[in-house]
Amino acid sequence: MTHYKSNLRDIKFNLFELLGRSEVLGTGPYEDMDVETAEAVLDEVNHLATTKLAESFEAADREPPVFDPQSHTAPLPDAFKRSYRAWMESEFYKIGLAAEVNGQPAPPSLRWAMNELVLGANPAVYMYASGPKFGEMLFRNGTERDQQIGKLIAEKLWGATMVLTEPDAGSDVGAGRTRALPQPDGTWHIEGVKRFITSAEHDLSDQIVHLVLARPVGVEGVGGPGTKGLSLFIVPKYEFDLETGDLGERNGVVVTNVEHKMGLKVSNTCELTLGGDKPAMGWLLGEVHDGIAQMFQVIEDARMMVGTKAIATLSTGYLNALEYAKSRVQGADLTQNRDRSAPRVTITHHPDVRRSLLNQKAYVEAMRSLVLYTASIQDKVAIAAAAGVEDDDAIKLNDLLLPIVKGYGSEKSWTLLGTEALQTFGGSGFLSDYPLEQYVRDAKIDTLYEGTTAIQGQDLFFRKIIRNQGRALGQLQSEIQQWVADESGNGQLKDERELLAKALEDVEAIGTVMATHAMTSDPRVPGGDPRNLYKVGLNTTRLLFALGDVVCAWLLLRGAEVGLAALNGEQPESEKRFYEGKVASARWFAHTVLPKLAAERVIAESTDLSAMELDEAAF
Ligand code: ST9
């Protein structure tokens, strides 16, 4: 038995009963991936995840890699290597990867469903295994040379990294100082120090290919300040033969430190020095200076990954807590607590434990639906792209949802893991005998990397709502409104529809007041005051969470509708309980989470500048 408790039934519920993925499987670009095959893939990956992948989860945390500054190496523990090899040898990582890089085309929804299982079992396995996906990115964006590198990465299972952050350029990527100097042979020499680089050193593959953002110098018209002046370079750890991939000399890029972290310890987080003792040779990706946009293709995928990792961890945290609660006997039933001889009961009898468990269950199911709903929008984008069309509505809706998946998903998961899942164990939750303390430590990073929660809130409001002139948001709002107005389900969810309608109104009001502040921050409009932008900034995280709550409630209630319909027919006992659980989660969320949005609205509407005007010394 490993730490990992998956919820394959709920994953399949989302894919096939809620989101109708049977419609896309076995058709169009996914002709070779029919429903039966997809289900078999999920079953197999579930088995692998709960056994071999999860097996090294604790061991790799207790004995993490150690950095050797002499050799610049940080070898991984053997137990972890076994998990990693089991994943690569299974070849399931190829599902959803482009055929050009040796992949098996599949809809993104299937890929993310599968990813949940890997990320829940052992997230670092997924991260070290993402080389082939980087290979696909090079293939899509590159010249013939870069495409060949992309193919080599996928074929030889080389590692790959995304290299943005620097000691003084974290959230503000545009402050990066790493330079790229053009060479007469068309290559570049990269010089600088990068920080917090995931997987930049390990011994799982003999080559690691770094995708490095750097600022070109000495070339007219490129390399200006900010993010737009950055270009993206392919910088290999070892030089190699472009035809065969045979490795040559060591390139001038070395890891000069591996961080000591609170959690996710087996995932090497490295300082990377480029051009120290020797030039770090790189190629300009696609021979175009479009670095930040290219890198955002990686970032978008990675943000989806982080949200999925977060909810996968909350899900296994909840299921571990549930198992513990079902067996832990403590205290008498509340109605008999004055009777000292009353029988002792399992803690699942206690109202506060039930509240906590239902809260965990509702959020887990809500956020799994959020991830897979977003992935189903990515299906639309991908199917259109395969037909040579751009589905702009789907692209923009996916853009709108991504900061919610990442920002809301990570914050709710990390908070609930600590305040509810671990808490269910009482003092035992604090012990390393149970996986909860590691989950809490490992999940904290999800609110931090790939753009902090603050960045996600700003991205949601300024880029995904204002810059998009509210179109994607409007599309989502109208879908939710249509569902609210729909009378199907024989009025069984009438109260919940009303709660959702009210919550939607509250979120709209929060968005409206923020948009008004944004518009009146322009000094050119009568009465405009730039400080009104502070009032927006004081509410971006609030809006992120409030919109997340509404989308989650909507998806849960749609799931409840499916559950109620299923309960109208004959069901085996276990299925009956499953559907009853779906209805209960949705009702719980609607009744206990949504009413809080009215208070959030009041807070947003009464935002003033007092927090900004307070003297720093008074903090
Ligand atoms: C990190 C690693 O944290 C963590 C773990 C990694 C594990 C890796 C393993 C898995 C990887 C997965 C592999 C996938 C492979 C590939 C798959 C391919 C399918 N959306 O607003 P502006 C762009 S790494 C899209 O002016 P500022 C856009 O081009 C560190 N694009 O920005 C835009 O131009 P335009 C993570 C966006 O004010 C341009 O940027 N670090 C988006 O200059 C400029 O935009 C971070 O995440 C977007 N949402 O800079 C940084 N936003 O406007 C966090 C911007 O013309 N900081 N662009 O369209 C930020 O995100 C900042 O907001 C900022 C601000 C840097 C963008």
Coordinates of N, CA and C in Angstrom, one line a residue, residues 14-16 19-36 38 105-111 372 375-384 386:
N14 N -16.2 12.9 -14.6 CA -16.0 14.2 -15.2 C -15.9 14.0 -16.7
L15 N -15.0 13.1 -17.1 CA -14.7 13.0 -18.6 C -15.9 12.6 -19.3
F16 N -16.6 11.5 -18.8 CA -17.6 10.9 -19.7 C -19.0 11.3 -19.4
L19 N -18.6 15.9 -18.9 CA -18.1 16.7 -20.0 C -18.2 16.1 -21.4
G20 N -18.8 14.9 -21.4 CA -19.1 14.3 -22.7 C -17.9 14.1 -23.6
R21 N -16.8 13.6 -23.0 CA -15.6 13.4 -23.9 C -15.7 12.3 -24.9
S22 N -16.7 11.4 -24.7 CA -16.9 10.4 -25.7 C -17.1 11.0 -27.1
E23 N -17.6 12.2 -27.1 CA -17.8 12.9 -28.4 C -16.5 13.2 -29.2
V24 N -15.4 13.4 -28.4 CA -14.2 13.7 -29.2 C -13.3 12.5 -29.3
L25 N -13.4 11.6 -28.4 CA -12.6 10.4 -28.5 C -13.0 9.5 -29.7
G26 N -12.0 9.0 -30.4 CA -12.3 8.1 -31.5 C -12.7 8.8 -32.8
T27 N -12.6 10.2 -32.8 CA -13.0 10.9 -33.9 C -11.9 11.9 -34.3
G28 N -12.0 12.5 -35.5 CA -11.1 13.5 -36.0 C -9.7 13.2 -35.7
P29 N -8.9 14.2 -35.1 CA -7.5 13.9 -34.9 C -7.3 12.8 -33.9
Y30 N -8.3 12.4 -33.2 CA -8.2 11.3 -32.1 C -8.8 10.0 -32.5
E31 N -8.8 9.8 -33.8 CA -9.4 8.6 -34.4 C -8.9 7.3 -33.7
D32 N -7.5 7.3 -33.4 CA -6.9 6.1 -32.8 C -7.1 6.0 -31.3
M33 N -7.7 7.0 -30.7 CA -7.9 6.9 -29.3 C -9.4 7.0 -29.0
D34 N -10.0 5.8 -29.0 CA -11.4 5.7 -28.7 C -11.7 5.6 -27.2
V35 N -13.0 5.6 -26.9 CA -13.3 5.6 -25.4 C -12.8 4.4 -24.7
E36 N -12.9 3.3 -25.4 CA -12.4 2.1 -24.7 C -10.9 2.1 -24.4
A38 N -9.1 4.9 -24.2 CA -8.9 5.9 -23.2 C -9.2 5.4 -21.8
P105 N -1.4 11.1 -30.4 CA -2.3 12.1 -30.2 C -3.5 11.7 -29.4
A106 N -3.9 12.6 -28.5 CA -5.1 12.4 -27.6 C -5.6 13.7 -27.2
P107 N -6.9 13.8 -26.8 CA -7.4 15.1 -26.4 C -6.7 15.6 -25.1
P108 N -6.5 16.9 -25.0 CA -5.9 17.4 -23.7 C -6.7 16.9 -22.5
S109 N -8.0 16.7 -22.6 CA -8.7 16.3 -21.4 C -8.3 14.9 -20.9
L110 N -7.9 14.1 -21.8 CA -7.4 12.8 -21.4 C -6.0 12.9 -20.8
R111 N -5.3 13.8 -21.5 CA -3.9 14.0 -20.9 C -3.9 14.5 -19.5
L372 N -10.7 19.7 -15.5 CA -11.1 18.9 -16.6 C -12.0 19.7 -17.6
A375 N -9.6 21.7 -19.5 CA -9.0 20.8 -20.4 C -9.9 20.5 -21.6
S376 N -11.2 20.5 -21.3 CA -12.2 20.2 -22.4 C -12.3 21.4 -23.3
I377 N -12.0 22.6 -22.8 CA -11.9 23.8 -23.7 C -10.6 23.7 -24.6
Q378 N -9.6 23.2 -23.9 CA -8.3 22.9 -24.7 C -8.6 21.9 -25.8
D379 N -9.5 20.9 -25.6 CA -9.8 20.0 -26.6 C -10.3 20.7 -27.8
K380 N -11.2 21.7 -27.6 CA -11.8 22.5 -28.7 C -10.7 23.2 -29.5
V381 N -9.8 23.8 -28.7 CA -8.7 24.6 -29.3 C -7.9 23.6 -30.2
A382 N -7.6 22.4 -29.7 CA -6.7 21.5 -30.4 C -7.5 20.9 -31.6
I383 N -8.7 20.6 -31.5 CA -9.5 20.0 -32.6 C -9.6 21.0 -33.7
A384 N -9.8 22.3 -33.4 CA -9.9 23.4 -34.4 C -8.5 23.5 -35.1
A386 N -6.2 21.3 -35.4 CA -5.9 20.2 -36.3 C -6.6 20.3 -37.6

